[in-house]
Every structure is written in C-alpha cells, then in structure tokens.
Amino acid sequence: DSGVTQTPKHLITATGQRVTLRCSPRSGDLSVYWYQQSLDQGLQFLIQYYNGEERAKGNILERFSAQQFPDLHSELNLSSLELGDSALYFCASSPEGNTDTQYFGPGTRLTVL
Amino acid sequence: AQKITQTQPGMFVQEKEAVTLDCTYDTSDPSYGLFWYKQPSSGEMIFLIYQGSYDQQNATEGRYSLNFQKARKSANLVISASQLGDSAMYFCAMREAPGGGGADGLTFGKGTHLIIQP
C-alpha cells in the first residue's frame, strides 16, 4: 500500500459526459501528479500540482482540468468524454523536497461507452 | 524521438535466474532522474528503484539494482534470483530537471512484460 488513495476504483460512463476522479496523497506530501495509461498512448504525464498551485503540464487535453485543494487532495475533471478517454488514471505523490520517489495510487479505471 | 526506449516487449526467464531489463534514455539535461516501476496484473504501479544523474554509485534496493551507464545513456534494471512473483510489466521512466523545459512529471517507456517460469 503506497498510502495514496484514489476513488472511485472503476467508473463507467457514456460519451459526452463529465466525471471527476479524486486523489488523496500520502500524508505530508505536497506534490500530486496525474497520469493516464491507455493501450494507445502508454503511460503519460498529465499535470502536476504543488501545495495547491499548478506546477507543470504534460499531455493534458483542454477537456481535462485538475485542482488541488487546501487539504491537499486533488481532483481530475474529464469532460465531453470520448471513447478514446477510456484508460487507467493514476495519481501519484512525492515527499516535500524529494521528487526522487513518486508513489502511485491504485488508479481509477475509466470506461467510456 | 522517444525519450525512453525499452527494446524488450516481453521476456521469459527461469525462476532463480538473474534478469536484466534494458532501458535507454535521451535527454540533454545534465540533471535528471531515472526510475523503475513494476506493474503486476492487478494494475498498481510499484516503485522499485531510483538513480540520479549525479549519483556516483549504481542504486540498489534489495534484489533490484540499476546498471547505470551514463555515457551510453542506459539504465538497465537487474533483478537477482528471480521469483514467480516478479512476473509483471516493468517500466523505465525519467524525470528531467524542473524549470529547464521539463517538469517533475515522469516520461515512461512502453514497458517490458516479464514472465518468470517455474
């Protein structure tokens, strides 16, 4: 158990819909990262937050957005969903001042029908 | 160009043998970090080992070691005395220096599917 929690574990929805994925980092970790793992694209970095502020953007679509709240949990919002958005979405966190280790949560498997 | 290349899509290895999983990387940043993760069939990503570009010695964590050859830009994972539970996907990843056009987000290779046979 990495200490990173993600909910829900599975999510099935329809095209055009909007969903929110939730992540709680390990206790004390200020950095949160979101990744997408799909068969087509492999594992891709989407976005990073540090202590409530966006720090870096990767290959995140404009239809996707994220935020980190004062209690440090983070949410990834996916809108106007397409079939190709079906993937495993991971959240990871890293300790303050040490990005040598990123601990991954169990992931949320999103299926868009 | 791919930043992380894992040339072995799949490997079969006998139990108790040592395994080397290949990883080459491409970066112009002098400061970077290299990671290996294990993903069993259950799907979670398990951190195995980290090597910084300035680390003088190869990283080791239990049965895992990282054969870091900076000039060749390779960071192979070595698993000693393989076990059936080592069967999984293994991903090599890189973090380039933040603020240098990079971010703390990791860039992953496509992975190697390792199967340990009894």
PDB file of C-alpha atoms in Angstrom:
ATOM      1  CA  ASP A   1       0.000   0.000   0.000  1.00  0.00           C
ATOM      2  CA  SER A   2       1.617   3.237  -1.192  1.00  0.00           C
ATOM      3  CA  GLY A   3      -0.506   5.477   1.030  1.00  0.00           C
ATOM      4  CA  VAL A   4      -2.028   7.264  -1.968  1.00  0.00           C
ATOM      5  CA  THR A   5      -5.777   6.716  -2.286  1.00  0.00           C
ATOM      6  CA  GLN A   6      -7.938   7.138  -5.339  1.00  0.00           C
ATOM      7  CA  THR A   7     -11.679   6.972  -5.779  1.00  0.00           C
ATOM      8  CA  PRO A   8     -13.590   5.539  -7.442  1.00  0.00           C
ATOM      9  CA  LYS A   9     -11.802   2.370  -8.417  1.00  0.00           C
ATOM     10  CA  HIS A  10     -13.930   1.876 -11.516  1.00  0.00           C
ATOM     11  CA  LEU A  11     -16.082   4.290 -13.467  1.00  0.00           C
ATOM     12  CA  ILE A  12     -18.289   3.530 -16.446  1.00  0.00           C
ATOM     13  CA  THR A  13     -19.907   6.385 -18.294  1.00  0.00           C
ATOM     14  CA  ALA A  14     -21.118   7.458 -21.715  1.00  0.00           C
ATOM     15  CA  THR A  15     -19.616   9.657 -24.394  1.00  0.00           C
ATOM     16  CA  GLY A  16     -20.193  13.345 -23.844  1.00  0.00           C
ATOM     17  CA  GLN A  17     -20.407  13.016 -20.084  1.00  0.00           C
ATOM     18  CA  ARG A  18     -18.253  14.594 -17.379  1.00  0.00           C
ATOM     19  CA  VAL A  19     -16.573  12.761 -14.496  1.00  0.00           C
ATOM     20  CA  THR A  20     -14.430  13.657 -11.510  1.00  0.00           C
ATOM     21  CA  LEU A  21     -11.633  11.478 -10.205  1.00  0.00           C
ATOM     22  CA  ARG A  22     -10.375  12.017  -6.702  1.00  0.00           C
ATOM     23  CA  CYS A  23      -6.948  11.518  -5.162  1.00  0.00           C
ATOM     24  CA  SER A  24      -5.604  11.834  -1.633  1.00  0.00           C
ATOM     25  CA  PRO A  25      -1.804  11.977  -1.476  1.00  0.00           C
ATOM     26  CA  ARG A  26       0.322  10.363   1.215  1.00  0.00           C
ATOM     27  CA  SER A  27       0.264  12.204   4.487  1.00  0.00           C
ATOM     28  CA  GLY A  28       2.581  15.212   4.263  1.00  0.00           C
ATOM     29  CA  ASP A  29       3.189  15.023   0.523  1.00  0.00           C
ATOM     30  CA  LEU A  30       2.588  18.380  -1.147  1.00  0.00           C
ATOM     31  CA  SER A  31       3.074  17.297  -4.770  1.00  0.00           C
ATOM     32  CA  VAL A  32       0.375  15.481  -6.690  1.00  0.00           C
ATOM     33  CA  TYR A  33       0.747  14.160 -10.218  1.00  0.00           C
ATOM     34  CA  TRP A  34      -1.848  12.771 -12.588  1.00  0.00           C
ATOM     35  CA  TYR A  35      -1.041  10.161 -15.229  1.00  0.00           C
ATOM     36  CA  GLN A  36      -3.078   8.399 -17.884  1.00  0.00           C
ATOM     37  CA  GLN A  37      -2.347   4.840 -19.000  1.00  0.00           C
ATOM     38  CA  SER A  38      -4.020   3.751 -22.216  1.00  0.00           C
ATOM     39  CA  LEU A  39      -3.316   0.999 -24.712  1.00  0.00           C
ATOM     40  CA  ASP A  40      -2.646   3.546 -27.467  1.00  0.00           C
ATOM     41  CA  GLN A  41      -0.533   6.103 -25.636  1.00  0.00           C
ATOM     42  CA  GLY A  42       1.009   4.104 -22.824  1.00  0.00           C
ATOM     43  CA  LEU A  43       1.691   5.963 -19.584  1.00  0.00           C
ATOM     44  CA  GLN A  44       1.538   9.728 -19.968  1.00  0.00           C
ATOM     45  CA  PHE A  45       2.045  12.540 -17.500  1.00  0.00           C
ATOM     46  CA  LEU A  46      -0.932  14.876 -17.451  1.00  0.00           C
ATOM     47  CA  ILE A  47      -0.407  17.526 -14.799  1.00  0.00           C
ATOM     48  CA  GLN A  48       1.315  18.281 -11.507  1.00  0.00           C
ATOM     49  CA  TYR A  49       0.173  20.332  -8.536  1.00  0.00           C
ATOM     50  CA  TYR A  50       2.277  21.503  -5.654  1.00  0.00           C
ATOM     51  CA  ASN A  51       0.654  22.799  -2.491  1.00  0.00           C
ATOM     52  CA  GLY A  52      -2.446  23.941  -4.330  1.00  0.00           C
ATOM     53  CA  GLU A  53      -0.728  25.500  -7.313  1.00  0.00           C
ATOM     54  CA  GLU A  54      -0.335  24.080 -10.793  1.00  0.00           C
ATOM     55  CA  ARG A  55       3.344  23.381 -11.323  1.00  0.00           C
ATOM     56  CA  ALA A  56       3.675  21.579 -14.623  1.00  0.00           C
ATOM     57  CA  LYS A  57       1.549  20.438 -17.511  1.00  0.00           C
ATOM     58  CA  GLY A  58       2.151  17.418 -19.646  1.00  0.00           C
ATOM     59  CA  ASN A  59      -0.070  15.974 -22.338  1.00  0.00           C
ATOM     60  CA  ILE A  60      -3.325  17.082 -20.798  1.00  0.00           C
ATOM     61  CA  LEU A  61      -6.225  17.760 -23.124  1.00  0.00           C
ATOM     62  CA  GLU A  62      -8.147  21.021 -22.881  1.00  0.00           C
ATOM     63  CA  ARG A  63     -11.247  18.996 -21.969  1.00  0.00           C
ATOM     64  CA  PHE A  64      -9.430  17.868 -18.822  1.00  0.00           C
ATOM     65  CA  SER A  65      -8.706  20.001 -15.799  1.00  0.00           C
ATOM     66  CA  ALA A  66      -7.435  19.450 -12.307  1.00  0.00           C
ATOM     67  CA  GLN A  67      -7.147  21.219  -8.998  1.00  0.00           C
ATOM     68  CA  GLN A  68      -5.589  20.663  -5.607  1.00  0.00           C
ATOM     69  CA  PHE A  69      -7.488  21.727  -2.534  1.00  0.00           C
ATOM     70  CA  PRO A  70      -6.223  23.220   0.750  1.00  0.00           C
ATOM     71  CA  ASP A  71      -6.320  19.768   2.388  1.00  0.00           C
ATOM     72  CA  LEU A  72      -4.030  18.666  -0.496  1.00  0.00           C
ATOM     73  CA  HIS A  73      -6.426  16.230  -2.079  1.00  0.00           C
ATOM     74  CA  SER A  74      -6.737  16.613  -5.821  1.00  0.00           C
ATOM     75  CA  GLU A  75      -9.435  16.117  -8.386  1.00  0.00           C
ATOM     76  CA  LEU A  76      -9.131  15.456 -12.087  1.00  0.00           C
ATOM     77  CA  ASN A  77     -12.128  16.559 -14.125  1.00  0.00           C
ATOM     78  CA  LEU A  78     -12.717  14.981 -17.512  1.00  0.00           C
ATOM     79  CA  SER A  79     -15.445  16.472 -19.696  1.00  0.00           C
ATOM     80  CA  SER A  80     -17.014  15.829 -23.103  1.00  0.00           C
ATOM     81  CA  LEU A  81     -15.755  12.302 -22.786  1.00  0.00           C
ATOM     82  CA  GLU A  82     -14.799  10.325 -25.863  1.00  0.00           C
ATOM     83  CA  LEU A  83     -14.259   6.617 -26.353  1.00  0.00           C
ATOM     84  CA  GLY A  84     -10.523   7.251 -26.503  1.00  0.00           C
ATOM     85  CA  ASP A  85     -10.524   8.619 -22.971  1.00  0.00           C
ATOM     86  CA  SER A  86     -11.028   5.112 -21.643  1.00  0.00           C
ATOM     87  CA  ALA A  87      -7.904   4.446 -19.620  1.00  0.00           C
ATOM     88  CA  LEU A  88      -6.421   3.855 -16.206  1.00  0.00           C
ATOM     89  CA  TYR A  89      -5.850   7.167 -14.453  1.00  0.00           C
ATOM     90  CA  PHE A  90      -3.196   7.260 -11.775  1.00  0.00           C
ATOM     91  CA  CYS A  91      -2.478   9.804  -9.133  1.00  0.00           C
ATOM     92  CA  ALA A  92       0.973   9.921  -7.552  1.00  0.00           C
ATOM     93  CA  SER A  93       2.527  11.958  -4.786  1.00  0.00           C
ATOM     94  CA  SER A  94       6.061  12.725  -3.711  1.00  0.00           C
ATOM     95  CA  PRO A  95       7.538  13.883  -0.433  1.00  0.00           C
ATOM     96  CA  GLU A  96       8.392  17.516   0.200  1.00  0.00           C
ATOM     97  CA  GLY A  97      11.772  18.377  -1.294  1.00  0.00           C
ATOM     98  CA  ASN A  98      12.255  14.909  -2.692  1.00  0.00           C
ATOM     99  CA  THR A  99      10.937  14.071  -6.113  1.00  0.00           C
ATOM    100  CA  ASP A 100      13.237  11.068  -6.283  1.00  0.00           C
ATOM    101  CA  THR A 101      10.268   8.912  -5.479  1.00  0.00           C
ATOM    102  CA  GLN A 102       6.746   9.169  -6.791  1.00  0.00           C
ATOM    103  CA  TYR A 103       4.272   6.901  -5.044  1.00  0.00           C
ATOM    104  CA  PHE A 104       1.360   5.838  -7.179  1.00  0.00           C
ATOM    105  CA  GLY A 105      -2.189   5.236  -6.094  1.00  0.00           C
ATOM    106  CA  PRO A 106      -4.130   2.159  -7.211  1.00  0.00           C
ATOM    107  CA  GLY A 107      -5.679   4.019 -10.155  1.00  0.00           C
ATOM    108  CA  THR A 108      -9.190   4.678 -11.425  1.00  0.00           C
ATOM    109  CA  ARG A 109     -10.239   2.634 -14.419  1.00  0.00           C
ATOM    110  CA  LEU A 110     -12.477   4.755 -16.642  1.00  0.00           C
ATOM    111  CA  THR A 111     -14.564   3.122 -19.324  1.00  0.00           C
ATOM    112  CA  VAL A 112     -16.381   5.356 -21.781  1.00  0.00           C
ATOM    113  CA  LEU A 113     -19.149   3.604 -23.713  1.00  0.00           C
TER     114      LEU A 113
ATOM    115  CA  ALA B   1      12.308  10.838 -30.806  1.00  0.00           C
ATOM    116  CA  GLN B   2      11.446   8.621 -27.894  1.00  0.00           C
ATOM    117  CA  LYS B   3      12.898   9.747 -24.627  1.00  0.00           C
ATOM    118  CA  ILE B   4      12.743   6.326 -23.004  1.00  0.00           C
ATOM    119  CA  THR B   5      13.267   3.173 -25.016  1.00  0.00           C
ATOM    120  CA  GLN B   6      12.639  -0.314 -23.729  1.00  0.00           C
ATOM    121  CA  THR B   7      13.547  -2.702 -26.510  1.00  0.00           C
ATOM    122  CA  GLN B   8      12.252  -5.926 -24.944  1.00  0.00           C
ATOM    123  CA  PRO B   9       8.470  -6.128 -25.242  1.00  0.00           C
ATOM    124  CA  GLY B  10       8.487  -9.488 -23.455  1.00  0.00           C
ATOM    125  CA  MET B  11      10.871 -11.816 -21.663  1.00  0.00           C
ATOM    126  CA  PHE B  12      10.633 -15.361 -20.336  1.00  0.00           C
ATOM    127  CA  VAL B  13      13.059 -16.256 -17.557  1.00  0.00           C
ATOM    128  CA  GLN B  14      13.505 -19.354 -15.404  1.00  0.00           C
ATOM    129  CA  GLU B  15      12.886 -18.947 -11.704  1.00  0.00           C
ATOM    130  CA  LYS B  16      16.023 -18.190  -9.670  1.00  0.00           C
ATOM    131  CA  GLU B  17      17.880 -16.787 -12.676  1.00  0.00           C
ATOM    132  CA  ALA B  18      19.018 -13.168 -12.818  1.00  0.00           C
ATOM    133  CA  VAL B  19      17.167 -10.854 -15.193  1.00  0.00           C
ATOM    134  CA  THR B  20      18.321  -7.716 -16.954  1.00  0.00           C
ATOM    135  CA  LEU B  21      15.696  -5.378 -18.355  1.00  0.00           C
ATOM    136  CA  ASP B  22      17.030  -2.840 -20.821  1.00  0.00           C
ATOM    137  CA  CYS B  23      16.343   0.879 -20.816  1.00  0.00           C
ATOM    138  CA  THR B  24      17.964   3.643 -22.804  1.00  0.00           C
ATOM    139  CA  TYR B  25      17.090   7.295 -22.482  1.00  0.00           C
ATOM    140  CA  ASP B  26      17.551  10.536 -24.334  1.00  0.00           C
ATOM    141  CA  THR B  27      17.956  13.909 -22.669  1.00  0.00           C
ATOM    142  CA  SER B  28      20.111  16.995 -22.978  1.00  0.00           C
ATOM    143  CA  ASP B  29      19.541  17.999 -19.357  1.00  0.00           C
ATOM    144  CA  PRO B  30      22.616  17.423 -17.186  1.00  0.00           C
ATOM    145  CA  SER B  31      20.357  16.805 -14.189  1.00  0.00           C
ATOM    146  CA  TYR B  32      17.797  14.034 -14.426  1.00  0.00           C
ATOM    147  CA  GLY B  33      16.490  11.039 -12.571  1.00  0.00           C
ATOM    148  CA  LEU B  34      15.745   7.531 -13.705  1.00  0.00           C
ATOM    149  CA  PHE B  35      13.084   5.306 -12.199  1.00  0.00           C
ATOM    150  CA  TRP B  36      11.876   1.752 -12.483  1.00  0.00           C
ATOM    151  CA  TYR B  37       8.327   0.713 -11.668  1.00  0.00           C
ATOM    152  CA  LYS B  38       6.654  -2.673 -11.554  1.00  0.00           C
ATOM    153  CA  GLN B  39       3.035  -3.126 -12.613  1.00  0.00           C
ATOM    154  CA  PRO B  40       1.564  -6.532 -11.740  1.00  0.00           C
ATOM    155  CA  SER B  41      -1.597  -7.781 -13.396  1.00  0.00           C
ATOM    156  CA  SER B  42      -3.620  -6.147 -10.615  1.00  0.00           C
ATOM    157  CA  GLY B  43      -2.660  -2.791 -12.136  1.00  0.00           C
ATOM    158  CA  GLU B  44      -0.956  -0.849  -9.368  1.00  0.00           C
ATOM    159  CA  MET B  45       2.367   0.877 -10.032  1.00  0.00           C
ATOM    160  CA  ILE B  46       5.045  -0.130  -7.546  1.00  0.00           C
ATOM    161  CA  PHE B  47       8.183   1.988  -7.221  1.00  0.00           C
ATOM    162  CA  LEU B  48      11.321  -0.157  -7.342  1.00  0.00           C
ATOM    163  CA  ILE B  49      14.441   1.964  -7.633  1.00  0.00           C
ATOM    164  CA  TYR B  50      15.790   5.423  -8.446  1.00  0.00           C
ATOM    165  CA  GLN B  51      19.072   6.657  -9.924  1.00  0.00           C
ATOM    166  CA  GLY B  52      20.081  10.307 -10.084  1.00  0.00           C
ATOM    167  CA  SER B  53      22.267  11.515 -12.915  1.00  0.00           C
ATOM    168  CA  TYR B  54      24.922  12.738 -10.496  1.00  0.00           C
ATOM    169  CA  ASP B  55      24.936   9.626  -8.334  1.00  0.00           C
ATOM    170  CA  GLN B  56      28.364   8.072  -8.413  1.00  0.00           C
ATOM    171  CA  GLN B  57      27.265   4.596  -7.481  1.00  0.00           C
ATOM    172  CA  ASN B  58      24.664   2.348  -9.016  1.00  0.00           C
ATOM    173  CA  ALA B  59      21.445   2.249  -6.996  1.00  0.00           C
ATOM    174  CA  THR B  60      20.473  -0.948  -5.227  1.00  0.00           C
ATOM    175  CA  GLU B  61      17.298  -1.929  -3.378  1.00  0.00           C
ATOM    176  CA  GLY B  62      17.233  -5.488  -2.132  1.00  0.00           C
ATOM    177  CA  ARG B  63      17.167  -7.812  -5.166  1.00  0.00           C
ATOM    178  CA  TYR B  64      16.964  -4.840  -7.537  1.00  0.00           C
ATOM    179  CA  SER B  65      19.939  -2.963  -8.856  1.00  0.00           C
ATOM    180  CA  LEU B  66      20.281  -0.391 -11.566  1.00  0.00           C
ATOM    181  CA  ASN B  67      23.158  -0.696 -14.020  1.00  0.00           C
ATOM    182  CA  PHE B  68      23.677   2.980 -14.845  1.00  0.00           C
ATOM    183  CA  GLN B  69      25.970   3.703 -17.794  1.00  0.00           C
ATOM    184  CA  LYS B  70      25.794   7.450 -18.267  1.00  0.00           C
ATOM    185  CA  ALA B  71      27.910   7.701 -21.409  1.00  0.00           C
ATOM    186  CA  ARG B  72      25.728   5.107 -23.099  1.00  0.00           C
ATOM    187  CA  LYS B  73      22.563   6.666 -21.669  1.00  0.00           C
ATOM    188  CA  SER B  74      21.395   3.352 -20.373  1.00  0.00           C
ATOM    189  CA  ALA B  75      19.764   2.428 -17.074  1.00  0.00           C
ATOM    190  CA  ASN B  76      19.164  -1.297 -17.049  1.00  0.00           C
ATOM    191  CA  LEU B  77      17.306  -2.945 -14.189  1.00  0.00           C
ATOM    192  CA  VAL B  78      18.841  -6.113 -12.806  1.00  0.00           C
ATOM    193  CA  ILE B  79      16.727  -8.476 -10.725  1.00  0.00           C
ATOM    194  CA  SER B  80      18.757 -11.112  -8.934  1.00  0.00           C
ATOM    195  CA  ALA B  81      17.382 -14.567  -8.102  1.00  0.00           C
ATOM    196  CA  SER B  82      14.057 -14.067  -9.838  1.00  0.00           C
ATOM    197  CA  GLN B  83      10.853 -15.275  -8.209  1.00  0.00           C
ATOM    198  CA  LEU B  84       7.454 -16.202  -9.607  1.00  0.00           C
ATOM    199  CA  GLY B  85       6.057 -13.033  -8.024  1.00  0.00           C
ATOM    200  CA  ASP B  86       8.356 -10.952 -10.213  1.00  0.00           C
ATOM    201  CA  SER B  87       6.122 -11.672 -13.212  1.00  0.00           C
ATOM    202  CA  ALA B  88       4.765  -8.258 -14.219  1.00  0.00           C
ATOM    203  CA  MET B  89       5.186  -5.296 -16.546  1.00  0.00           C
ATOM    204  CA  TYR B  90       8.257  -3.227 -15.808  1.00  0.00           C
ATOM    205  CA  PHE B  91       8.501   0.410 -16.773  1.00  0.00           C
ATOM    206  CA  CYS B  92      11.546   2.615 -17.008  1.00  0.00           C
ATOM    207  CA  ALA B  93      10.895   6.332 -16.528  1.00  0.00           C
ATOM    208  CA  MET B  94      12.817   9.597 -16.491  1.00  0.00           C
ATOM    209  CA  ARG B  95      12.375  12.927 -14.756  1.00  0.00           C
ATOM    210  CA  GLU B  96      14.178  15.820 -16.378  1.00  0.00           C
ATOM    211  CA  ALA B  97      15.266  18.894 -14.467  1.00  0.00           C
ATOM    212  CA  PRO B  98      12.278  21.054 -13.483  1.00  0.00           C
ATOM    213  CA  GLY B  99      12.398  24.550 -14.853  1.00  0.00           C
ATOM    214  CA  GLY B 100      14.649  23.524 -17.707  1.00  0.00           C
ATOM    215  CA  GLY B 101      11.761  22.945 -20.035  1.00  0.00           C
ATOM    216  CA  GLY B 102      10.963  19.792 -18.156  1.00  0.00           C
ATOM    217  CA  ALA B 103       8.772  19.095 -15.195  1.00  0.00           C
ATOM    218  CA  ASP B 104       8.656  16.779 -12.281  1.00  0.00           C
ATOM    219  CA  GLY B 105       6.327  14.567 -14.289  1.00  0.00           C
ATOM    220  CA  LEU B 106       7.828  11.298 -15.421  1.00  0.00           C
ATOM    221  CA  THR B 107       8.255  10.170 -19.010  1.00  0.00           C
ATOM    222  CA  PHE B 108       7.712   6.432 -19.307  1.00  0.00           C
ATOM    223  CA  GLY B 109       8.892   3.787 -21.705  1.00  0.00           C
ATOM    224  CA  LYS B 110       6.482   1.282 -23.233  1.00  0.00           C
ATOM    225  CA  GLY B 111       7.425  -1.390 -20.756  1.00  0.00           C
ATOM    226  CA  THR B 112       8.722  -4.955 -20.713  1.00  0.00           C
ATOM    227  CA  HIS B 113       6.434  -7.841 -19.867  1.00  0.00           C
ATOM    228  CA  LEU B 114       8.467 -10.219 -17.709  1.00  0.00           C
ATOM    229  CA  ILE B 115       7.251 -13.751 -17.131  1.00  0.00           C
ATOM    230  CA  ILE B 116       9.063 -15.958 -14.632  1.00  0.00           C
ATOM    231  CA  GLN B 117       8.682 -19.653 -15.331  1.00  0.00           C
ATOM    232  CA  PRO B 118       8.985 -22.353 -12.638  1.00  0.00           C
TER     233      PRO B 118
END
